[in-house]
Amino acid sequence: MSSPSAADPSQDLGHLVKRPGSDASGTTSPPIVVVDDDDDISAALKDILEDEGYLVEVAGNGIEAMALIKRLPCPPCLVILDLSMPWMNGGAVYAALQADPALALIP
């Protein structure tokens, strides 16, 4: 098995998400949503992604994540989920996203 090369597009989030900002119509690019109950992990992911130029929103559990996602003016371009969280785990968030046709295609 060969290792992915640096030019391998599957290793670059750029093909999945737009950089933040507005296009000619004034529409803001959708954010990446990070969902984790560990504040240190959320902060680290947020810092890394923002350093790369991405707009990032953070939720501390699945219930917060679903409320956040529904409040956004457009669906996020990517959701990064912790699977093990209290109240509503990552699997339940994924199932809820898949059950909503407007959100089912979010990677």
mmCIF file of C-alpha atoms in Angstrom:
data_model
loop_
_atom_site.group_PDB
_atom_site.id
_atom_site.type_symbol
_atom_site.label_atom_id
_atom_site.label_comp_id
_atom_site.label_asym_id
_atom_site.label_seq_id
_atom_site.Cartn_x
_atom_site.Cartn_y
_atom_site.Cartn_z
ATOM 1 C CA MET A 1 0.000 0.000 0.000
ATOM 2 C CA SER A 2 1.419 3.371 -0.946
ATOM 3 C CA SER A 3 1.179 6.410 1.276
ATOM 4 C CA PRO A 4 -0.760 9.437 0.009
ATOM 5 C CA SER A 5 1.344 12.074 -1.672
ATOM 6 C CA ALA A 6 1.314 15.724 -0.669
ATOM 7 C CA ALA A 7 -0.574 16.475 -3.896
ATOM 8 C CA ASP A 8 -3.324 13.952 -3.079
ATOM 9 C CA PRO A 9 -6.562 16.012 -2.972
ATOM 10 C CA SER A 10 -8.083 13.653 -0.390
ATOM 11 C CA GLN A 11 -5.515 15.004 2.079
ATOM 12 C CA ASP A 12 -6.532 18.647 1.563
ATOM 13 C CA LEU A 13 -9.727 20.133 3.048
ATOM 14 C CA GLY A 14 -9.644 22.831 0.387
ATOM 15 C CA HIS A 15 -11.678 20.688 -1.982
ATOM 16 C CA LEU A 16 -14.437 20.336 0.640
ATOM 17 C CA VAL A 17 -14.805 23.853 2.003
ATOM 18 C CA LYS A 18 -14.573 27.414 0.832
ATOM 19 C CA ARG A 19 -12.301 29.867 2.531
ATOM 20 C CA PRO A 20 -14.179 32.358 4.694
ATOM 21 C CA GLY A 21 -15.306 35.623 3.256
ATOM 22 C CA SER A 22 -17.887 36.849 0.827
ATOM 23 C CA ASP A 23 -18.303 36.139 -2.840
ATOM 24 C CA ALA A 24 -19.451 38.716 -5.413
ATOM 25 C CA SER A 25 -23.060 38.356 -4.235
ATOM 26 C CA GLY A 26 -22.057 39.100 -0.626
ATOM 27 C CA THR A 27 -22.774 35.555 0.513
ATOM 28 C CA THR A 28 -20.584 34.370 3.391
ATOM 29 C CA SER A 29 -18.888 30.987 3.043
ATOM 30 C CA PRO A 30 -20.277 28.274 5.310
ATOM 31 C CA PRO A 31 -18.267 27.377 8.409
ATOM 32 C CA ILE A 32 -16.790 24.137 9.643
ATOM 33 C CA VAL A 33 -18.538 23.018 12.850
ATOM 34 C CA VAL A 34 -16.377 21.302 15.495
ATOM 35 C CA VAL A 35 -18.334 19.322 18.100
ATOM 36 C CA ASP A 36 -16.442 18.058 21.152
ATOM 37 C CA ASP A 37 -17.040 18.122 24.902
ATOM 38 C CA ASP A 38 -13.304 18.491 25.537
ATOM 39 C CA ASP A 39 -12.595 22.228 25.415
ATOM 40 C CA ASP A 40 -8.878 21.687 24.762
ATOM 41 C CA ILE A 41 -9.549 19.541 21.700
ATOM 42 C CA SER A 42 -12.161 21.978 20.363
ATOM 43 C CA ALA A 43 -9.822 24.922 20.882
ATOM 44 C CA ALA A 44 -6.912 23.128 19.200
ATOM 45 C CA LEU A 45 -9.002 22.152 16.163
ATOM 46 C CA LYS A 46 -10.459 25.657 15.926
ATOM 47 C CA ASP A 47 -6.987 27.239 16.080
ATOM 48 C CA ILE A 48 -5.539 24.890 13.464
ATOM 49 C CA LEU A 49 -8.422 25.358 11.042
ATOM 50 C CA GLU A 50 -8.577 29.131 11.523
ATOM 51 C CA ASP A 51 -4.803 29.355 10.982
ATOM 52 C CA GLU A 52 -5.462 27.698 7.614
ATOM 53 C CA GLY A 53 -8.082 30.336 6.819
ATOM 54 C CA TYR A 54 -11.301 28.480 7.612
ATOM 55 C CA LEU A 55 -14.304 29.897 9.449
ATOM 56 C CA VAL A 56 -15.017 27.650 12.471
ATOM 57 C CA GLU A 57 -17.939 27.350 14.894
ATOM 58 C CA VAL A 58 -17.663 25.199 18.045
ATOM 59 C CA ALA A 59 -20.289 23.299 20.044
ATOM 60 C CA GLY A 60 -19.642 21.496 23.328
ATOM 61 C CA ASN A 61 -22.132 18.640 22.820
ATOM 62 C CA GLY A 62 -24.577 17.240 20.311
ATOM 63 C CA ILE A 63 -27.564 19.222 21.546
ATOM 64 C CA GLU A 64 -25.614 22.486 21.202
ATOM 65 C CA ALA A 65 -24.373 21.364 17.783
ATOM 66 C CA MET A 66 -27.850 20.736 16.404
ATOM 67 C CA ALA A 67 -29.086 24.096 17.727
ATOM 68 C CA LEU A 68 -26.029 25.851 16.243
ATOM 69 C CA ILE A 69 -26.379 24.139 12.858
ATOM 70 C CA LYS A 70 -30.069 25.060 12.647
ATOM 71 C CA ARG A 71 -29.277 28.720 13.530
ATOM 72 C CA LEU A 72 -26.669 29.103 10.788
ATOM 73 C CA PRO A 73 -27.819 31.017 7.684
ATOM 74 C CA CYS A 74 -26.654 28.079 5.541
ATOM 75 C CA PRO A 75 -25.570 24.525 6.397
ATOM 76 C CA PRO A 76 -21.938 24.071 7.423
ATOM 77 C CA CYS A 77 -19.595 22.686 4.796
ATOM 78 C CA LEU A 78 -18.138 20.148 7.246
ATOM 79 C CA VAL A 79 -18.964 18.816 10.721
ATOM 80 C CA ILE A 80 -16.193 17.280 12.839
ATOM 81 C CA LEU A 81 -17.801 15.129 15.550
ATOM 82 C CA ASP A 82 -16.542 13.580 18.759
ATOM 83 C CA LEU A 83 -18.303 10.222 19.010
ATOM 84 C CA SER A 84 -18.298 10.012 22.807
ATOM 85 C CA MET A 85 -20.124 12.953 24.408
ATOM 86 C CA PRO A 86 -22.748 13.271 27.134
ATOM 87 C CA TRP A 87 -26.430 14.062 26.374
ATOM 88 C CA MET A 88 -26.224 13.524 22.606
ATOM 89 C CA ASN A 89 -23.243 11.617 21.246
ATOM 90 C CA GLY A 90 -21.676 11.970 17.822
ATOM 91 C CA GLY A 91 -23.575 9.009 16.403
ATOM 92 C CA ALA A 92 -26.885 10.586 17.385
ATOM 93 C CA VAL A 93 -25.847 13.920 15.828
ATOM 94 C CA TYR A 94 -24.869 12.130 12.625
ATOM 95 C CA ALA A 95 -28.215 10.300 12.567
ATOM 96 C CA ALA A 96 -30.085 13.593 13.099
ATOM 97 C CA LEU A 97 -28.144 15.246 10.272
ATOM 98 C CA GLN A 98 -28.859 12.307 7.964
ATOM 99 C CA ALA A 99 -32.578 12.447 8.805
ATOM 100 C CA ASP A 100 -32.837 16.080 7.645
ATOM 101 C CA PRO A 101 -32.714 16.346 3.829
ATOM 102 C CA ALA A 102 -31.300 19.879 4.070
ATOM 103 C CA LEU A 103 -28.364 18.624 6.178
ATOM 104 C CA ALA A 104 -27.855 15.043 4.982
ATOM 105 C CA LEU A 105 -25.121 15.873 2.483
ATOM 106 C CA ILE A 106 -22.813 17.599 4.979
ATOM 107 C CA PRO A 107 -19.549 15.623 5.185
#
